Amino acid sequence: VHVAMGKKGKAKATAAEVAAQIAAEGADDSGGEELEGLSDGEEEGEEDDEKIEMAEQEGDPEEVQIEFSFYDPRESDFHGMRALLANSTLLPSAWDVGSLAGILCEQVEVGSVVKVAAPNSDEPIDDDVLGFLSAINVHTHRAAKCMQQISKSLQQRAADGSAREQIRRLLEDEAPTTGLVVSERLVNMPPSLIPNLVDSLLQDIDWAVTNAPKDVRASFGFKKLVLLAQVELPATGSSGGETGETGGAGGKKRKRAEAEARAALVESLEFSRPEEQALATEADWCALLNGAGRARQLLMVLSLEAVRAALPGLRAVLQ
């Protein structure tokens, strides 16, 4: 995928990639299935089929199928974001996903929404939300029901008292400078957009701390970002636990041992999203939360510098 990137940059996907995405999602033999949420109507479906057929011709990798673009969130994105969150790994659907969607769509300073761009226009072709990535301040939104549910759940599922205390400090004592990363997308959104979404998030945060309205500017001064990743334990099982910064005696040897333990934990897990595995390798601290069976969640804490350090690895894996 060729990507031209600005603060809200555009990304172009070749028809060959779109065809591969659709095939991976089980396209039928009638000429290809539309990307979910990208277009409506028989006429647009026929155009998609024609372009996919062209893409399948040998030596035609340059044919452009769809142009994706990143946009600032807007109120009209509420229903699309809520629908994605309803199937989120962050919040069970029975929780207050509506309040979280409301926070995300009203925060225009930090965060990007992925949509299909209209031809020769800076506007999207429609309001369909294909994916989004944002970070919200844990302290600023502490009274929201969704944030209370997240905080309670994370602390309850900690593997031991040490991990529980670390999570409590992040979400309470250090909450004013802690950002909760929220990311959801359709399964057939091209993964090659992800590194640019992450880069855009970092650019947004840098921009917001000096340019956002003064009454909210401080809420974007993140020192740490918290991210939840959906993982599976290996078939042989794992004891889980926490790894990362603990301080105390030992100096370099302790830090080296912690880094090795964290790397071993990350390596042993099966990640649902490859970008989250790349980010986990750069995490300052991570903890495997309790769960049922092999399905678990890995809570990771990253500095902005760690996220930047992970970008080359993200691009290598996803582009």
mmCIF file of C-alpha atoms in Angstrom:
data_model
loop_
_atom_site.group_PDB
_atom_site.id
_atom_site.type_symbol
_atom_site.label_atom_id
_atom_site.label_comp_id
_atom_site.label_asym_id
_atom_site.label_seq_id
_atom_site.Cartn_x
_atom_site.Cartn_y
_atom_site.Cartn_z
ATOM 1 C CA VAL A 1 0.000 0.000 0.000
ATOM 2 C CA HIS A 2 1.324 3.428 -0.914
ATOM 3 C CA VAL A 3 0.795 5.918 1.888
ATOM 4 C CA ALA A 4 0.986 9.706 1.706
ATOM 5 C CA MET A 5 0.959 10.948 5.267
ATOM 6 C CA GLY A 6 0.117 14.276 6.885
ATOM 7 C CA LYS A 7 -1.362 15.073 10.290
ATOM 8 C CA LYS A 8 -4.595 13.667 8.978
ATOM 9 C CA GLY A 9 -2.901 11.879 6.091
ATOM 10 C CA LYS A 10 -4.361 9.845 3.294
ATOM 11 C CA ALA A 11 -3.538 6.245 2.517
ATOM 12 C CA LYS A 12 -4.074 4.518 -0.807
ATOM 13 C CA ALA A 13 -4.716 0.805 -1.144
ATOM 14 C CA THR A 14 -4.103 -1.034 -4.396
ATOM 15 C CA ALA A 15 -6.829 -3.114 -5.920
ATOM 16 C CA ALA A 16 -4.620 -6.170 -5.481
ATOM 17 C CA GLU A 17 -4.554 -5.614 -1.736
ATOM 18 C CA VAL A 18 -8.300 -5.046 -1.549
ATOM 19 C CA ALA A 19 -8.841 -8.245 -3.512
ATOM 20 C CA ALA A 20 -6.581 -10.121 -1.117
ATOM 21 C CA GLN A 21 -8.434 -8.652 1.869
ATOM 22 C CA ILE A 22 -11.785 -9.716 0.449
ATOM 23 C CA ALA A 23 -10.508 -13.183 -0.429
ATOM 24 C CA ALA A 24 -9.250 -13.569 3.118
ATOM 25 C CA GLU A 25 -12.704 -12.692 4.403
ATOM 26 C CA GLY A 26 -14.306 -15.430 2.317
ATOM 27 C CA ALA A 27 -15.449 -13.718 -0.866
ATOM 28 C CA ASP A 28 -17.852 -15.844 -2.880
ATOM 29 C CA ASP A 29 -17.427 -17.025 -6.459
ATOM 30 C CA SER A 30 -19.749 -14.368 -7.898
ATOM 31 C CA GLY A 31 -17.009 -11.808 -8.389
ATOM 32 C CA GLY A 32 -15.899 -10.601 -4.963
ATOM 33 C CA GLU A 33 -17.525 -9.296 -1.825
ATOM 34 C CA GLU A 34 -17.561 -5.607 -0.879
ATOM 35 C CA LEU A 35 -15.514 -4.377 2.015
ATOM 36 C CA GLU A 36 -17.888 -4.072 4.944
ATOM 37 C CA GLY A 37 -19.098 -0.543 5.492
ATOM 38 C CA LEU A 38 -17.317 0.883 2.431
ATOM 39 C CA SER A 39 -20.118 1.162 -0.108
ATOM 40 C CA ASP A 40 -23.798 0.576 -0.661
ATOM 41 C CA GLY A 41 -25.799 -0.206 -3.745
ATOM 42 C CA GLU A 42 -25.605 -2.500 -6.698
ATOM 43 C CA GLU A 43 -23.810 -0.007 -8.932
ATOM 44 C CA GLU A 44 -20.899 0.509 -6.532
ATOM 45 C CA GLY A 45 -20.645 -3.261 -5.980
ATOM 46 C CA GLU A 46 -20.321 -3.834 -9.719
ATOM 47 C CA GLU A 47 -17.567 -1.198 -9.926
ATOM 48 C CA ASP A 48 -15.700 -2.910 -7.080
ATOM 49 C CA ASP A 49 -15.953 -6.265 -8.869
ATOM 50 C CA GLU A 50 -14.559 -4.797 -12.088
ATOM 51 C CA LYS A 51 -11.595 -3.236 -10.290
ATOM 52 C CA ILE A 52 -10.853 -6.442 -8.400
ATOM 53 C CA GLU A 53 -10.877 -8.365 -11.689
ATOM 54 C CA MET A 54 -8.360 -5.872 -13.098
ATOM 55 C CA ALA A 55 -6.228 -6.265 -9.972
ATOM 56 C CA GLU A 56 -6.121 -10.010 -10.450
ATOM 57 C CA GLN A 57 -4.527 -9.618 -13.869
ATOM 58 C CA GLU A 58 -0.841 -10.346 -13.732
ATOM 59 C CA GLY A 59 1.442 -7.295 -13.763
ATOM 60 C CA ASP A 60 -1.218 -4.789 -12.658
ATOM 61 C CA PRO A 61 -0.215 -3.874 -9.064
ATOM 62 C CA GLU A 62 -0.542 -0.119 -9.516
ATOM 63 C CA GLU A 63 -4.305 0.050 -9.990
ATOM 64 C CA VAL A 64 -5.786 2.153 -7.165
ATOM 65 C CA GLN A 65 -8.958 0.747 -5.668
ATOM 66 C CA ILE A 66 -9.822 2.808 -2.591
ATOM 67 C CA GLU A 67 -8.380 5.888 -0.938
ATOM 68 C CA PHE A 68 -8.561 5.907 2.841
ATOM 69 C CA SER A 69 -8.168 9.066 4.873
ATOM 70 C CA PHE A 70 -7.763 10.001 8.525
ATOM 71 C CA TYR A 71 -10.207 12.517 9.952
ATOM 72 C CA ASP A 72 -10.710 14.303 13.248
ATOM 73 C CA PRO A 73 -13.567 12.696 15.204
ATOM 74 C CA ARG A 74 -16.949 14.377 14.922
ATOM 75 C CA GLU A 75 -20.328 13.930 16.603
ATOM 76 C CA SER A 76 -21.731 12.115 13.581
ATOM 77 C CA ASP A 77 -19.174 9.340 14.215
ATOM 78 C CA PHE A 78 -20.865 8.359 17.486
ATOM 79 C CA HIS A 79 -22.912 5.454 16.142
ATOM 80 C CA GLY A 80 -20.072 4.044 14.064
ATOM 81 C CA MET A 81 -17.637 4.209 16.961
ATOM 82 C CA ARG A 82 -20.189 2.761 19.354
ATOM 83 C CA ALA A 83 -20.832 -0.157 16.998
ATOM 84 C CA LEU A 84 -17.112 -0.972 16.881
ATOM 85 C CA LEU A 85 -16.807 -0.671 20.660
ATOM 86 C CA ALA A 86 -19.735 -3.057 21.138
ATOM 87 C CA ASN A 87 -17.391 -5.814 19.941
ATOM 88 C CA SER A 88 -14.403 -4.341 21.726
ATOM 89 C CA THR A 89 -11.782 -6.238 23.703
ATOM 90 C CA LEU A 90 -11.715 -3.260 26.065
ATOM 91 C CA LEU A 91 -15.364 -3.117 27.133
ATOM 92 C CA PRO A 92 -17.870 -5.977 27.252
ATOM 93 C CA SER A 93 -20.978 -5.026 25.270
ATOM 94 C CA ALA A 94 -23.053 -5.027 28.465
ATOM 95 C CA TRP A 95 -20.999 -2.105 29.777
ATOM 96 C CA ASP A 96 -21.513 1.567 29.019
ATOM 97 C CA VAL A 97 -19.937 1.659 25.552
ATOM 98 C CA GLY A 98 -22.125 4.637 24.682
ATOM 99 C CA SER A 99 -20.400 6.959 27.154
ATOM 100 C CA LEU A 100 -16.980 5.929 25.842
ATOM 101 C CA ALA A 101 -18.077 6.515 22.247
ATOM 102 C CA GLY A 102 -19.354 9.928 23.309
ATOM 103 C CA ILE A 103 -16.011 10.868 24.862
ATOM 104 C CA LEU A 104 -14.110 9.708 21.787
ATOM 105 C CA CYS A 105 -16.230 11.448 19.163
ATOM 106 C CA GLU A 106 -16.234 14.738 21.095
ATOM 107 C CA GLN A 107 -12.442 14.807 21.537
ATOM 108 C CA VAL A 108 -11.242 16.414 18.324
ATOM 109 C CA GLU A 109 -7.740 17.378 19.491
ATOM 110 C CA VAL A 110 -6.334 13.859 19.761
ATOM 111 C CA GLY A 111 -7.454 10.844 17.779
ATOM 112 C CA SER A 112 -8.170 9.821 14.188
ATOM 113 C CA VAL A 113 -11.085 8.125 12.456
ATOM 114 C CA VAL A 114 -10.522 6.104 9.271
ATOM 115 C CA LYS A 115 -13.010 6.543 6.431
ATOM 116 C CA VAL A 116 -13.098 6.215 2.680
ATOM 117 C CA ALA A 117 -12.240 9.538 1.042
ATOM 118 C CA ALA A 118 -14.504 10.967 -1.625
ATOM 119 C CA PRO A 119 -12.804 11.367 -5.039
ATOM 120 C CA ASN A 120 -10.992 14.700 -5.429
ATOM 121 C CA SER A 121 -12.183 15.861 -2.022
ATOM 122 C CA ASP A 122 -10.922 16.277 1.514
ATOM 123 C CA GLU A 123 -14.250 14.985 2.828
ATOM 124 C CA PRO A 124 -15.206 11.320 3.364
ATOM 125 C CA ILE A 125 -17.512 9.617 0.924
ATOM 126 C CA ASP A 126 -19.894 8.813 3.812
ATOM 127 C CA ASP A 127 -19.974 8.588 7.623
ATOM 128 C CA ASP A 128 -19.008 4.902 7.809
ATOM 129 C CA VAL A 129 -16.261 4.466 10.434
ATOM 130 C CA LEU A 130 -13.792 1.765 9.403
ATOM 131 C CA GLY A 131 -11.590 2.173 12.442
ATOM 132 C CA PHE A 132 -10.188 4.655 14.916
ATOM 133 C CA LEU A 133 -7.317 5.234 17.321
ATOM 134 C CA SER A 134 -7.374 7.657 20.224
ATOM 135 C CA ALA A 135 -6.104 8.255 23.752
ATOM 136 C CA ILE A 136 -8.189 9.760 26.546
ATOM 137 C CA ASN A 137 -7.083 11.125 29.890
ATOM 138 C CA VAL A 138 -7.905 8.738 32.721
ATOM 139 C CA HIS A 139 -8.221 11.528 35.323
ATOM 140 C CA THR A 140 -10.276 13.919 33.187
ATOM 141 C CA HIS A 141 -12.891 11.240 32.513
ATOM 142 C CA ARG A 142 -12.725 9.480 35.893
ATOM 143 C CA ALA A 143 -16.399 10.199 36.620
ATOM 144 C CA ALA A 144 -17.611 8.547 33.415
ATOM 145 C CA LYS A 145 -19.268 5.193 34.031
ATOM 146 C CA CYS A 146 -17.174 3.498 31.349
ATOM 147 C CA MET A 147 -13.923 4.643 32.973
ATOM 148 C CA GLN A 148 -15.057 3.446 36.384
ATOM 149 C CA GLN A 149 -15.943 0.062 34.898
ATOM 150 C CA ILE A 150 -12.546 -0.212 33.185
ATOM 151 C CA SER A 151 -10.614 0.746 36.306
ATOM 152 C CA LYS A 152 -12.508 -1.685 38.500
ATOM 153 C CA SER A 153 -12.188 -4.534 36.031
ATOM 154 C CA LEU A 154 -8.440 -4.085 35.507
ATOM 155 C CA GLN A 155 -7.718 -4.057 39.233
ATOM 156 C CA GLN A 156 -9.965 -7.047 39.913
ATOM 157 C CA ARG A 157 -8.296 -9.130 37.208
ATOM 158 C CA ALA A 158 -4.722 -8.401 38.288
ATOM 159 C CA ALA A 159 -2.762 -11.610 38.841
ATOM 160 C CA ASP A 160 -1.439 -10.596 42.256
ATOM 161 C CA GLY A 161 -1.257 -7.786 44.794
ATOM 162 C CA SER A 162 1.840 -6.201 43.273
ATOM 163 C CA ALA A 163 0.250 -5.910 39.833
ATOM 164 C CA ARG A 164 -2.983 -4.656 41.376
ATOM 165 C CA GLU A 165 -1.153 -1.871 43.198
ATOM 166 C CA GLN A 166 0.730 -0.877 40.040
ATOM 167 C CA ILE A 167 -2.537 -0.655 38.110
ATOM 168 C CA ARG A 168 -4.145 1.356 40.922
ATOM 169 C CA ARG A 169 -1.279 3.864 40.853
ATOM 170 C CA LEU A 170 -1.586 4.243 37.092
ATOM 171 C CA LEU A 171 -5.338 4.811 37.158
ATOM 172 C CA GLU A 172 -5.527 6.879 40.336
ATOM 173 C CA ASP A 173 -2.296 8.446 41.633
ATOM 174 C CA GLU A 174 -0.776 8.997 38.180
ATOM 175 C CA ALA A 175 -4.103 9.429 36.374
ATOM 176 C CA PRO A 176 -3.584 13.112 35.365
ATOM 177 C CA THR A 177 -0.714 12.093 33.061
ATOM 178 C CA THR A 178 -2.014 8.649 32.030
ATOM 179 C CA GLY A 179 -3.757 8.140 28.704
ATOM 180 C CA LEU A 180 -5.949 5.160 27.909
ATOM 181 C CA VAL A 181 -5.447 4.081 24.296
ATOM 182 C CA VAL A 182 -8.662 3.000 22.580
ATOM 183 C CA SER A 183 -8.414 1.362 19.166
ATOM 184 C CA GLU A 184 -11.016 -0.562 17.199
ATOM 185 C CA ARG A 185 -11.450 -1.358 13.527
ATOM 186 C CA LEU A 186 -13.301 -3.522 11.051
ATOM 187 C CA VAL A 187 -11.538 -6.817 10.494
ATOM 188 C CA ASN A 188 -11.063 -6.036 6.812
ATOM 189 C CA MET A 189 -9.506 -2.596 7.209
ATOM 190 C CA PRO A 190 -6.029 -2.776 5.623
ATOM 191 C CA PRO A 191 -3.516 -3.337 8.460
ATOM 192 C CA SER A 192 -0.947 -1.252 6.582
ATOM 193 C CA LEU A 193 -2.835 1.836 7.821
ATOM 194 C CA ILE A 194 -1.986 1.071 11.447
ATOM 195 C CA PRO A 195 1.582 2.499 11.595
ATOM 196 C CA ASN A 196 0.273 5.777 10.163
ATOM 197 C CA LEU A 197 -2.559 5.825 12.697
ATOM 198 C CA VAL A 198 -0.050 5.386 15.522
ATOM 199 C CA ASP A 199 2.183 8.091 14.060
ATOM 200 C CA SER A 200 -0.840 10.373 13.717
ATOM 201 C CA LEU A 201 -1.727 9.786 17.379
ATOM 202 C CA LEU A 202 1.758 10.871 18.459
ATOM 203 C CA GLN A 203 1.554 13.949 16.224
ATOM 204 C CA ASP A 204 -1.853 14.821 17.659
ATOM 205 C CA ILE A 205 -0.567 14.608 21.234
ATOM 206 C CA ASP A 206 2.448 16.783 20.399
ATOM 207 C CA TRP A 207 0.131 19.315 18.744
ATOM 208 C CA ALA A 208 -2.477 19.313 21.532
ATOM 209 C CA VAL A 209 -0.112 20.096 24.421
ATOM 210 C CA THR A 210 0.710 23.473 22.861
ATOM 211 C CA ASN A 211 -2.279 24.276 20.622
ATOM 212 C CA ALA A 212 -5.409 22.835 22.229
ATOM 213 C CA PRO A 213 -7.714 25.224 24.140
ATOM 214 C CA LYS A 214 -6.046 26.191 27.413
ATOM 215 C CA ASP A 215 -8.762 24.649 29.573
ATOM 216 C CA VAL A 216 -8.070 21.158 28.147
ATOM 217 C CA ARG A 217 -4.422 21.448 27.114
ATOM 218 C CA ALA A 218 -3.058 19.888 30.308
ATOM 219 C CA SER A 219 -5.188 16.762 29.816
ATOM 220 C CA PHE A 220 -3.039 15.792 26.821
ATOM 221 C CA GLY A 221 0.262 15.940 28.676
ATOM 222 C CA PHE A 222 0.565 12.160 28.718
ATOM 223 C CA LYS A 223 3.633 10.625 30.298
ATOM 224 C CA LYS A 224 2.312 7.085 30.004
ATOM 225 C CA LEU A 225 -0.120 5.334 27.699
ATOM 226 C CA VAL A 226 -2.086 2.264 28.806
ATOM 227 C CA LEU A 227 -3.090 -0.283 26.188
ATOM 228 C CA LEU A 228 -4.991 -3.562 26.446
ATOM 229 C CA ALA A 229 -4.176 -6.328 23.985
ATOM 230 C CA GLN A 230 -6.214 -9.460 23.371
ATOM 231 C CA VAL A 231 -3.925 -12.501 23.632
ATOM 232 C CA GLU A 232 -4.005 -16.261 24.067
ATOM 233 C CA LEU A 233 -1.807 -18.356 26.286
ATOM 234 C CA PRO A 234 0.264 -21.057 24.600
ATOM 235 C CA ALA A 235 -1.262 -24.511 24.600
ATOM 236 C CA THR A 236 1.144 -25.534 27.367
ATOM 237 C CA GLY A 237 -0.115 -22.724 29.595
ATOM 238 C CA SER A 238 1.627 -19.836 31.321
ATOM 239 C CA SER A 239 1.804 -18.585 34.871
ATOM 240 C CA GLY A 240 1.307 -14.986 33.712
ATOM 241 C CA GLY A 241 2.212 -12.268 36.159
ATOM 242 C CA GLU A 242 3.804 -8.874 35.718
ATOM 243 C CA THR A 243 7.068 -7.635 34.286
ATOM 244 C CA GLY A 244 8.642 -4.207 34.142
ATOM 245 C CA GLU A 245 9.963 -1.442 36.328
ATOM 246 C CA THR A 246 9.993 -2.261 40.018
ATOM 247 C CA GLY A 247 12.899 -0.205 41.331
ATOM 248 C CA GLY A 248 14.900 -1.151 44.383
ATOM 249 C CA ALA A 249 18.264 -2.904 44.605
ATOM 250 C CA GLY A 250 19.949 -4.658 41.772
ATOM 251 C CA GLY A 251 20.413 -1.741 39.385
ATOM 252 C CA LYS A 252 21.317 -2.773 35.860
ATOM 253 C CA LYS A 253 21.088 -6.485 36.623
ATOM 254 C CA ARG A 254 17.519 -6.130 37.877
ATOM 255 C CA LYS A 255 16.490 -4.077 34.863
ATOM 256 C CA ARG A 256 18.096 -6.584 32.536
ATOM 257 C CA ALA A 257 16.299 -9.445 34.261
ATOM 258 C CA GLU A 258 12.980 -7.597 34.037
ATOM 259 C CA ALA A 259 13.500 -6.876 30.345
ATOM 260 C CA GLU A 260 14.304 -10.534 29.683
ATOM 261 C CA ALA A 261 11.232 -11.677 31.626
ATOM 262 C CA ARG A 262 9.029 -9.224 29.718
ATOM 263 C CA ALA A 263 10.439 -10.369 26.386
ATOM 264 C CA ALA A 264 9.850 -14.006 27.321
ATOM 265 C CA LEU A 265 6.244 -13.267 28.310
ATOM 266 C CA VAL A 266 5.512 -11.377 25.098
ATOM 267 C CA GLU A 267 7.157 -14.090 22.996
ATOM 268 C CA SER A 268 5.061 -16.804 24.648
ATOM 269 C CA LEU A 269 1.718 -15.153 23.853
ATOM 270 C CA GLU A 270 -0.391 -15.259 20.710
ATOM 271 C CA PHE A 271 -1.587 -11.736 19.844
ATOM 272 C CA SER A 272 -4.805 -11.030 17.980
ATOM 273 C CA ARG A 273 -3.231 -7.913 16.444
ATOM 274 C CA PRO A 274 0.397 -7.930 15.253
ATOM 275 C CA GLU A 275 0.855 -4.225 16.015
ATOM 276 C CA GLU A 276 0.130 -4.865 19.686
ATOM 277 C CA GLN A 277 2.872 -7.463 19.838
ATOM 278 C CA ALA A 278 5.312 -4.933 18.350
ATOM 279 C CA LEU A 279 4.241 -2.362 20.938
ATOM 280 C CA ALA A 280 4.495 -4.898 23.769
ATOM 281 C CA THR A 281 8.170 -5.479 22.962
ATOM 282 C CA GLU A 282 8.796 -1.792 23.761
ATOM 283 C CA ALA A 283 6.559 -1.615 26.845
ATOM 284 C CA ASP A 284 7.917 -0.170 30.094
ATOM 285 C CA TRP A 285 5.695 -2.508 32.097
ATOM 286 C CA CYS A 286 3.122 -5.160 31.310
ATOM 287 C CA ALA A 287 0.881 -7.551 33.198
ATOM 288 C CA LEU A 288 -1.144 -10.539 32.098
ATOM 289 C CA LEU A 289 -4.672 -10.251 33.483
ATOM 290 C CA ASN A 290 -6.636 -13.212 34.791
ATOM 291 C CA GLY A 291 -9.183 -14.739 32.434
ATOM 292 C CA ALA A 292 -10.976 -17.902 31.429
ATOM 293 C CA GLY A 293 -9.217 -20.623 29.471
ATOM 294 C CA ARG A 294 -6.431 -19.531 27.143
ATOM 295 C CA ALA A 295 -8.032 -16.176 26.297
ATOM 296 C CA ARG A 296 -6.473 -13.319 28.256
ATOM 297 C CA GLN A 297 -5.697 -9.627 28.069
ATOM 298 C CA LEU A 298 -2.231 -8.140 28.349
ATOM 299 C CA LEU A 299 -2.095 -4.716 29.947
ATOM 300 C CA MET A 300 0.918 -2.742 28.796
ATOM 301 C CA VAL A 301 2.262 0.665 29.767
ATOM 302 C CA LEU A 302 4.310 2.678 27.285
ATOM 303 C CA SER A 303 5.938 6.077 27.297
ATOM 304 C CA LEU A 304 5.525 8.232 24.209
ATOM 305 C CA GLU A 305 9.197 7.557 23.474
ATOM 306 C CA ALA A 306 8.555 3.804 23.585
ATOM 307 C CA VAL A 307 5.714 4.140 21.078
ATOM 308 C CA ARG A 308 7.974 6.134 18.765
ATOM 309 C CA ALA A 309 10.657 3.470 19.116
ATOM 310 C CA ALA A 310 8.116 0.828 18.066
ATOM 311 C CA LEU A 311 7.145 2.583 14.814
ATOM 312 C CA PRO A 312 9.913 1.088 12.627
ATOM 313 C CA GLY A 313 8.938 -2.386 13.816
ATOM 314 C CA LEU A 314 5.262 -1.649 13.107
ATOM 315 C CA ARG A 315 6.059 -0.586 9.566
ATOM 316 C CA ALA A 316 8.254 -3.617 8.994
ATOM 317 C CA VAL A 317 5.477 -5.963 10.107
ATOM 318 C CA LEU A 318 2.465 -4.269 8.565
ATOM 319 C CA GLN A 319 3.648 -2.522 5.389
#
